[in-house]
CSV table of C-alpha atoms in Angstrom, one decimal:
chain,number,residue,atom,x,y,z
A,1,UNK,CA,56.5,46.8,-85.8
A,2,UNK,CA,55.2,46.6,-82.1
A,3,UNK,CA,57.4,47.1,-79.1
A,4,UNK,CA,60.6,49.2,-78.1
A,5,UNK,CA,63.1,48.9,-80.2
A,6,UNK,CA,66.4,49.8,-79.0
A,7,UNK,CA,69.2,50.8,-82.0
A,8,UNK,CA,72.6,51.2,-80.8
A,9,UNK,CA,76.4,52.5,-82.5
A,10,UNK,CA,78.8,49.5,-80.5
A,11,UNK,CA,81.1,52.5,-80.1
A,12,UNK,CA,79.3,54.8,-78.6
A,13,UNK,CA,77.7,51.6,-76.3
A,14,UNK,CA,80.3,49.7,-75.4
A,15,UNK,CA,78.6,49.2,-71.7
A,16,UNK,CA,75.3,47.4,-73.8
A,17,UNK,CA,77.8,45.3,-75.9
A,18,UNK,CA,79.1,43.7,-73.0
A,19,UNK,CA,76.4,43.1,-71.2
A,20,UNK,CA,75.2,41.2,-74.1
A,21,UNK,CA,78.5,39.1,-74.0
A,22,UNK,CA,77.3,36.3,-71.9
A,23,UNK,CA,75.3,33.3,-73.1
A,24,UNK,CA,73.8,33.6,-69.2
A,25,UNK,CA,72.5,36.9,-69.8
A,26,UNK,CA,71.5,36.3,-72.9
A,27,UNK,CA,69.3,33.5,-72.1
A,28,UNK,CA,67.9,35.8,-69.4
A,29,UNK,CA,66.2,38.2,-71.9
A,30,UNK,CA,65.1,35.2,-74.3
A,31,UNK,CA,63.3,33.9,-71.1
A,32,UNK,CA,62.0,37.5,-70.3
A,33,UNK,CA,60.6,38.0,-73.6
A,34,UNK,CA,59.2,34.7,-74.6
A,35,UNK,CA,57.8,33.9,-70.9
A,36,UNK,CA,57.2,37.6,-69.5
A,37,UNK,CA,58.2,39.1,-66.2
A,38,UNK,CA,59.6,36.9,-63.8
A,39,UNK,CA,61.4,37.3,-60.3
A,40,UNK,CA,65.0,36.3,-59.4
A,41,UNK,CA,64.4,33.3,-58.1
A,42,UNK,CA,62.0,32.1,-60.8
A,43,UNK,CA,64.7,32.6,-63.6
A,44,UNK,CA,67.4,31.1,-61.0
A,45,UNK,CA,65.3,27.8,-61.5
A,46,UNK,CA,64.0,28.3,-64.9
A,47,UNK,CA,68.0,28.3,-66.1
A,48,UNK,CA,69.5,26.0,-63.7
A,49,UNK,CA,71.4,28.8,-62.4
A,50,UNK,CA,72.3,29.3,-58.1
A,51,UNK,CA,70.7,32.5,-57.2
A,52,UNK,CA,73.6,34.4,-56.2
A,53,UNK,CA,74.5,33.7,-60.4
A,54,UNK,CA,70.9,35.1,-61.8
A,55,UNK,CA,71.3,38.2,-59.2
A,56,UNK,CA,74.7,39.3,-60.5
A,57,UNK,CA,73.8,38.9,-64.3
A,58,UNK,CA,70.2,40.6,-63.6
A,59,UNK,CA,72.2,43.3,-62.1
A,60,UNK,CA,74.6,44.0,-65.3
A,61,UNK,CA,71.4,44.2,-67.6
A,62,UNK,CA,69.8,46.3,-65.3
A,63,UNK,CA,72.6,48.6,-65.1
A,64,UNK,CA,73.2,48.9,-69.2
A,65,UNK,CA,69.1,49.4,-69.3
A,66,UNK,CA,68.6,46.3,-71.2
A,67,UNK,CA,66.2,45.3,-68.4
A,68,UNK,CA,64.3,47.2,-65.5
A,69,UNK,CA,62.1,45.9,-62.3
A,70,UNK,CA,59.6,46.4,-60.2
A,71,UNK,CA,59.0,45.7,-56.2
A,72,UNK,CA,56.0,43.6,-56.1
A,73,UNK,CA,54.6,42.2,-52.4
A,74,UNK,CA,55.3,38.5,-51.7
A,75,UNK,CA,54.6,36.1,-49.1
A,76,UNK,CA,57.3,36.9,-47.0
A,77,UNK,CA,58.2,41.0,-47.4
A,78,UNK,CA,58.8,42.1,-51.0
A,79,UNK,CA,60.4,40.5,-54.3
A,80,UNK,CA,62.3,42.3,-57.2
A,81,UNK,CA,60.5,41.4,-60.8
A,82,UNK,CA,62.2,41.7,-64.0
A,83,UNK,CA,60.9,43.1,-67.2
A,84,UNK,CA,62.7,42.9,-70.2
A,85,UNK,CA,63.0,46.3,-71.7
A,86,UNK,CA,63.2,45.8,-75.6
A,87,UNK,CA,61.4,43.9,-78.0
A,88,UNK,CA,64.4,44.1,-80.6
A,89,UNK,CA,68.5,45.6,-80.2
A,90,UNK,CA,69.5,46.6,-84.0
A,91,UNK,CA,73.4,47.4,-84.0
A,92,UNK,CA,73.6,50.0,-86.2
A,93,UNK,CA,75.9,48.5,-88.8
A,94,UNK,CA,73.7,45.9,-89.4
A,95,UNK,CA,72.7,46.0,-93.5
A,96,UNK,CA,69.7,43.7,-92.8
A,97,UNK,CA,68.6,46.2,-90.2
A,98,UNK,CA,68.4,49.0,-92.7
A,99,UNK,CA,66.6,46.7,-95.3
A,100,UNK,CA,64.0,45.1,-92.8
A,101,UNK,CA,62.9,48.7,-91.5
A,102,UNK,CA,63.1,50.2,-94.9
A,103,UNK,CA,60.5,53.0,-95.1
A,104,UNK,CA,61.0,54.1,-92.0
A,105,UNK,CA,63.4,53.4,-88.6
A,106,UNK,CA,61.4,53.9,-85.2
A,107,UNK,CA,63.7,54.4,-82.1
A,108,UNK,CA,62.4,54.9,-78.5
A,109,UNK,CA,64.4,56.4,-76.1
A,110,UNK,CA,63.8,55.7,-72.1
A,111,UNK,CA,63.2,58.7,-70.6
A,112,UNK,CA,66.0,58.5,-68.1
A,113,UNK,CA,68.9,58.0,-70.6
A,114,UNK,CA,68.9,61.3,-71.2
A,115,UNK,CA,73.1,62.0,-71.7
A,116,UNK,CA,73.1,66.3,-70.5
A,117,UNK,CA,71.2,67.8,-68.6
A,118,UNK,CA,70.9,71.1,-66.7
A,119,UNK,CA,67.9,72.0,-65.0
A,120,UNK,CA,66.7,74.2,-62.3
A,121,UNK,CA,64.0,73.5,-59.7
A,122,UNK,CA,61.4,73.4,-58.9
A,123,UNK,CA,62.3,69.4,-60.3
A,124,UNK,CA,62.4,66.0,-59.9
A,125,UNK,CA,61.8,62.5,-61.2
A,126,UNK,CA,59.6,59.6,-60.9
A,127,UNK,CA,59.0,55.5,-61.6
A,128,UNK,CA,56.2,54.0,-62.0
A,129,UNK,CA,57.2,52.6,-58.2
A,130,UNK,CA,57.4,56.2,-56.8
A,131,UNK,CA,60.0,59.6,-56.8
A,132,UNK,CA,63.4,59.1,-57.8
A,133,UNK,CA,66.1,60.6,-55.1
A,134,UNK,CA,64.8,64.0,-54.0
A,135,UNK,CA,62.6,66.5,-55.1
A,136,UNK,CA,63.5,70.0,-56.5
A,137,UNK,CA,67.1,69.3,-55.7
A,138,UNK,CA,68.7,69.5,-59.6
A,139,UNK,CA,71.7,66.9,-58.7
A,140,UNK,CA,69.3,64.3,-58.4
A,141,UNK,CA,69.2,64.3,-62.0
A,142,UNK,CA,72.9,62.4,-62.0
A,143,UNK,CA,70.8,59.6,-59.6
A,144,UNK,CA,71.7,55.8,-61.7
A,145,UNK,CA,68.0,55.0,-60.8
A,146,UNK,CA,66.8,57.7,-63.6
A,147,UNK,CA,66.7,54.7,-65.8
A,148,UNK,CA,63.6,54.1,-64.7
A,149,UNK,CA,61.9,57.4,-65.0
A,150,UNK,CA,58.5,57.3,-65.8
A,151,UNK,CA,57.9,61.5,-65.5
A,152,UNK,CA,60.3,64.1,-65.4
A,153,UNK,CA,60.0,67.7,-64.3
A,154,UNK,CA,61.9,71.4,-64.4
A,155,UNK,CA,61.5,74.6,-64.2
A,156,UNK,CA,63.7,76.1,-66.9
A,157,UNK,CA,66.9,74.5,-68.8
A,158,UNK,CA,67.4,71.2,-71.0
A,159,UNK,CA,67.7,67.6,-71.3
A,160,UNK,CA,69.6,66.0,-74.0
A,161,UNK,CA,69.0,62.4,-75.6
A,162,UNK,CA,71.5,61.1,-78.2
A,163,UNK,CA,69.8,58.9,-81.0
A,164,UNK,CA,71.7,56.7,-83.6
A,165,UNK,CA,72.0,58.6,-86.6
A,166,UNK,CA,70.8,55.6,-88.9
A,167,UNK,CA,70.4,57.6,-92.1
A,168,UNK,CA,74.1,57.0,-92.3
A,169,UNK,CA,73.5,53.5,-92.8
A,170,UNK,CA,71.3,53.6,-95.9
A,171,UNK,CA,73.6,56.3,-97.4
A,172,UNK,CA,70.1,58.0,-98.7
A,173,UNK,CA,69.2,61.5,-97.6
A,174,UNK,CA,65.8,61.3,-95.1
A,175,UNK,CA,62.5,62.5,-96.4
A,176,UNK,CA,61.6,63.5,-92.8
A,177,UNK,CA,62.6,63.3,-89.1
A,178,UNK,CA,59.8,63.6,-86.6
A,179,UNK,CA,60.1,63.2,-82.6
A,180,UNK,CA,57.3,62.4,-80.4
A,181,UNK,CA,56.5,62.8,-76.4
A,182,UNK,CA,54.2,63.9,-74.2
A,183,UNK,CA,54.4,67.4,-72.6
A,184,UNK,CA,53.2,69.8,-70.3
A,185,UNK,CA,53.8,72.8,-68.6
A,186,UNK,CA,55.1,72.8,-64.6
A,187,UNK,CA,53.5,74.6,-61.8
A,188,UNK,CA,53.1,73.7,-58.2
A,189,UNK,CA,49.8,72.3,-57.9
A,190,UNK,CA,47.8,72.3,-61.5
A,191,UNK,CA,46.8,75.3,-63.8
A,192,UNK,CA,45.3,74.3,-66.8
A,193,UNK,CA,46.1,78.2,-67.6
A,194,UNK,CA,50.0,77.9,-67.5
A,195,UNK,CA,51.7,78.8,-70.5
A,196,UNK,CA,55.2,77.6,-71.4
A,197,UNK,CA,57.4,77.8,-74.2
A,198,UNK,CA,59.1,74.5,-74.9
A,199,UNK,CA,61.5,74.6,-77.2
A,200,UNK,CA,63.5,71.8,-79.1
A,201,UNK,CA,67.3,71.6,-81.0
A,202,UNK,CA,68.5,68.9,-83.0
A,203,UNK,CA,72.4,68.7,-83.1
A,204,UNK,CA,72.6,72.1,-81.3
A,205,UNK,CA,70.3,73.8,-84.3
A,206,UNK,CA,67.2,75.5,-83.1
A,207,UNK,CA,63.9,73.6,-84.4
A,208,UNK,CA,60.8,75.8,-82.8
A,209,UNK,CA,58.9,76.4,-79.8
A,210,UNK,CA,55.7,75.1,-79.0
A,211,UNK,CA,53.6,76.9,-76.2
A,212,UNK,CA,52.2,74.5,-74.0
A,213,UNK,CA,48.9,75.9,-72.4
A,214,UNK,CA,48.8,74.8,-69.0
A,215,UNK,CA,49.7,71.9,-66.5
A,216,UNK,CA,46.8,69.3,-66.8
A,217,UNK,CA,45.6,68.0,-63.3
A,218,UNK,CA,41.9,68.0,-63.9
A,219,UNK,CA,42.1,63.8,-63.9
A,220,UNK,CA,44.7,61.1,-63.2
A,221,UNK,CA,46.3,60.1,-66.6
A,222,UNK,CA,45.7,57.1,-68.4
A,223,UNK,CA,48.8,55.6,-66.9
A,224,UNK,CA,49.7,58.0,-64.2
A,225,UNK,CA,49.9,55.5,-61.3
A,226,UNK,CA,47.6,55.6,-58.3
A,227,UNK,CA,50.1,56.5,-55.4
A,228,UNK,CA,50.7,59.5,-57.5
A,229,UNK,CA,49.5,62.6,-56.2
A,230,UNK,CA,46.2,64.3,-57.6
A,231,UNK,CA,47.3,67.5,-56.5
A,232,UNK,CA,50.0,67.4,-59.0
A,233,UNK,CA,50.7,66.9,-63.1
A,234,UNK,CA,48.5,63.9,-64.5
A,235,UNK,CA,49.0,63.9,-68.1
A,236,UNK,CA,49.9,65.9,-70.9
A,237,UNK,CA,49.6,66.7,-74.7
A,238,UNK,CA,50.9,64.0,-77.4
A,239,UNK,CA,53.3,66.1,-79.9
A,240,UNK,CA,55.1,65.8,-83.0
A,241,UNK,CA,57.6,67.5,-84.1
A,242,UNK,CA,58.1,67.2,-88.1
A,243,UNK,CA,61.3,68.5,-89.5
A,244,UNK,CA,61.6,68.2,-93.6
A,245,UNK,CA,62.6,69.8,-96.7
A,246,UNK,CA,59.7,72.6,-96.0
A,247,UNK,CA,60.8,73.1,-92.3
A,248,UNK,CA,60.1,72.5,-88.9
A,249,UNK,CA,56.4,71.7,-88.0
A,250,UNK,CA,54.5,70.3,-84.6
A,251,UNK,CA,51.3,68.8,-85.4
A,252,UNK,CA,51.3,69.4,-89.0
A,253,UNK,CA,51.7,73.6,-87.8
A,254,UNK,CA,54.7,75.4,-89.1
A,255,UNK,CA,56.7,76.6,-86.5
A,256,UNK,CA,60.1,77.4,-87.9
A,257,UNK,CA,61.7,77.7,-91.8
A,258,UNK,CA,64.8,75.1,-90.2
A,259,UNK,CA,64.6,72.2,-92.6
A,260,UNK,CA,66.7,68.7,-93.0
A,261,UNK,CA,69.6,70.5,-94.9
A,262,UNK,CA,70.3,73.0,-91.8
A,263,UNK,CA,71.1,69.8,-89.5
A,264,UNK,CA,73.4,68.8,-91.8
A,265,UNK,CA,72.8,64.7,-90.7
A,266,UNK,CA,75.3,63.3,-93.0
A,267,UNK,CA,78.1,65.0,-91.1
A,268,UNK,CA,76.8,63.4,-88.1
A,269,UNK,CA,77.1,59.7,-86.2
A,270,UNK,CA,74.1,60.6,-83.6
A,271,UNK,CA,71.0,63.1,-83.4
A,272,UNK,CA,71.0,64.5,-80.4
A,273,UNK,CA,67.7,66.3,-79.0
A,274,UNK,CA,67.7,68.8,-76.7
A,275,UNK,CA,64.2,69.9,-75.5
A,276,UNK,CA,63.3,72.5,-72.1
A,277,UNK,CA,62.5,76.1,-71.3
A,278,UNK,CA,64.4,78.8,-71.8
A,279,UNK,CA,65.1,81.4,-69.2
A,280,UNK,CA,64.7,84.1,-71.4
A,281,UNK,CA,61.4,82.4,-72.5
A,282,UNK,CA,58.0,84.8,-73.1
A,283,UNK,CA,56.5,82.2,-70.9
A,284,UNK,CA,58.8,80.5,-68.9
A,285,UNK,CA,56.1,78.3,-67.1
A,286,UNK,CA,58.6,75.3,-66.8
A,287,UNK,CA,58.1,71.7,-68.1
A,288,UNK,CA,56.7,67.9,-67.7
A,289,UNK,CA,57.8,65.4,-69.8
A,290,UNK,CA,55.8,62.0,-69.4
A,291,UNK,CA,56.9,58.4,-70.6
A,292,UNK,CA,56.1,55.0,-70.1
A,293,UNK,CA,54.0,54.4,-67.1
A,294,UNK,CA,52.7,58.3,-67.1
A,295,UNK,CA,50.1,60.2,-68.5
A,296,UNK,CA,47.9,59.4,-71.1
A,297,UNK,CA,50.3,57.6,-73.6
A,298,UNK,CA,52.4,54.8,-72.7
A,299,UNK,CA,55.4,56.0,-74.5
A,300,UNK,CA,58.7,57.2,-74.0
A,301,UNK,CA,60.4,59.4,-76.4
A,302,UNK,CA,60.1,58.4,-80.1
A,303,UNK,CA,61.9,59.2,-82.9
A,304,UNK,CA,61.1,58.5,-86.6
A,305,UNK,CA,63.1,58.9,-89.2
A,306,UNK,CA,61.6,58.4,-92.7
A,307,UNK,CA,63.5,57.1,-95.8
């Protein structure tokens, strides 16, 4: 399957549920995904819809995330585009859901729906459009724009993402759970020589640390956008961590004897990951986390859970 797919409990997302409760709106993402990114005024006319209409609808699936957009120069000053986020939103209780991804459920998480954080500086966050409320200044984490984070930064602490526990669904214990992202160390400027222990829990049990050599400024990312500084972090390393009835393992390399039994993910609705630096860490050289629109993979976070 190609695409973000976004898999939601209706409980715990009650502010997506309703903004998929309007034919209007719902029309809007058919456009957007059959006929691409469009501005406001484009879908206004595409839908038969006065503009003030489109603008206040836009607005509600941009706030639930179901949407995001871009400034883009016009004729006269700028114009606000819309892209749809998601290729696919699977409700969790959905049988059919279970038996059409079968083998294996793949879930990505936007980078800026993180649901805890606490991080010290230095920090900050950026779009693909430019930095997100203000740099090294932790509070800026609670900033509503952080939907659209593209790259992430911290010195030492933890962000938190909360994924739908869909092994429920199946009633079937997983063979395997695996996350992906890119990551990095932080230091002002670049070091390829940076070490940083990076650490990841699932449902508050501890998984492993991976050592992250260095923060990789040597060339602009893949995807790392040109107003970007080259001064600063460009890309990092691709890594998977593998937890399953063995233990915990990044890149095939195990890392801890925690296995699928010590999460205990039949006693749970979500899987919540918690990845940073500790500030007790050997190496406490901070943390980068890229997603969509940075570094060299054009991901956010993934997780995989296999059946």
């Amino acid at each position: 399957m190609t695409g973000k797919v976004l898999v939601i409990d209706p409980i715990e997302r009650q502010d997506l549920i309703k903004g998929l409760a309007s034919d209007v709106r719902v029309m809007m993402l058919k456009l957007l995904r059959s006929s691409g990114p469009k501005n406001v005024n484009e879908i206004a006319e595409e839908l038969s819809l006065p503009q003030s209409t489109a603008s206040i609808n836009l607005k509600v699936l941009e706030d639930c995330g179901l949407i995001y957009t871009e400034g883009q120069r016009a004729k006269k000053g700028s114009q606000k585009v819309c892209y749809s986020a998601f290729q696919e939103i699977l409700i969790s209780f959905s049988e059919p859901v279970v038996d059409r991804l079968a083998d294996a459920i793949e879930v990505s998480m936007p980078l800026g729906l993180y649901t805890q954080f606490e991080v010290t500086g230095p920090c900050g966050m950026c779009s693909k459009d430019g930095v997100i409320g203000l740099l090294d200044v932790p509070d800026t984490f609670l900033d509503p724009d952080r939907m659209k984070a593209g790259l992430l930064w911290f010195n030492t602490g933890f962000v938190e993402y909360q994924f739908p526990n869909n092994t429920l669904l199946k009633k079937a214990k997983p063979k395997a759970i695996e996350f992906s992202m890119e990551l990095s160390s932080e230091v002002p400027g670049t070091s390829a020589n940076w070490p940083s222990d990076i650490f990841l829990q699932v449902n508050g049990i501890e998984i492993g640390t991976w050592t992250s050599p260095g923060d990789y400024g040597d060339k602009r990312g893949t995807f790392t956008p040109d107003w970007w500084k080259l001064a600063g972090s460009q890309y990092g390393k691709l890594k998977n961590w593998r937890i399953n009835e063995q233990g915990s393992f990044v890149d095939g390399v195990k890392i801890s004897n925690t296995n699928l039994d010590d999460l205990d993910l039949d006693k749970h609705r979500s899987i919540r990951l918690r990845v940073g630096v500790k500030d007790a860490a050997e190496h406490p050289g901070g943390i980068n986390i890229f997603g969509s629109g940075f570094g060299n993979y054009d991901q956010d976070i993934v997780l995989r859970i296999q059946i």
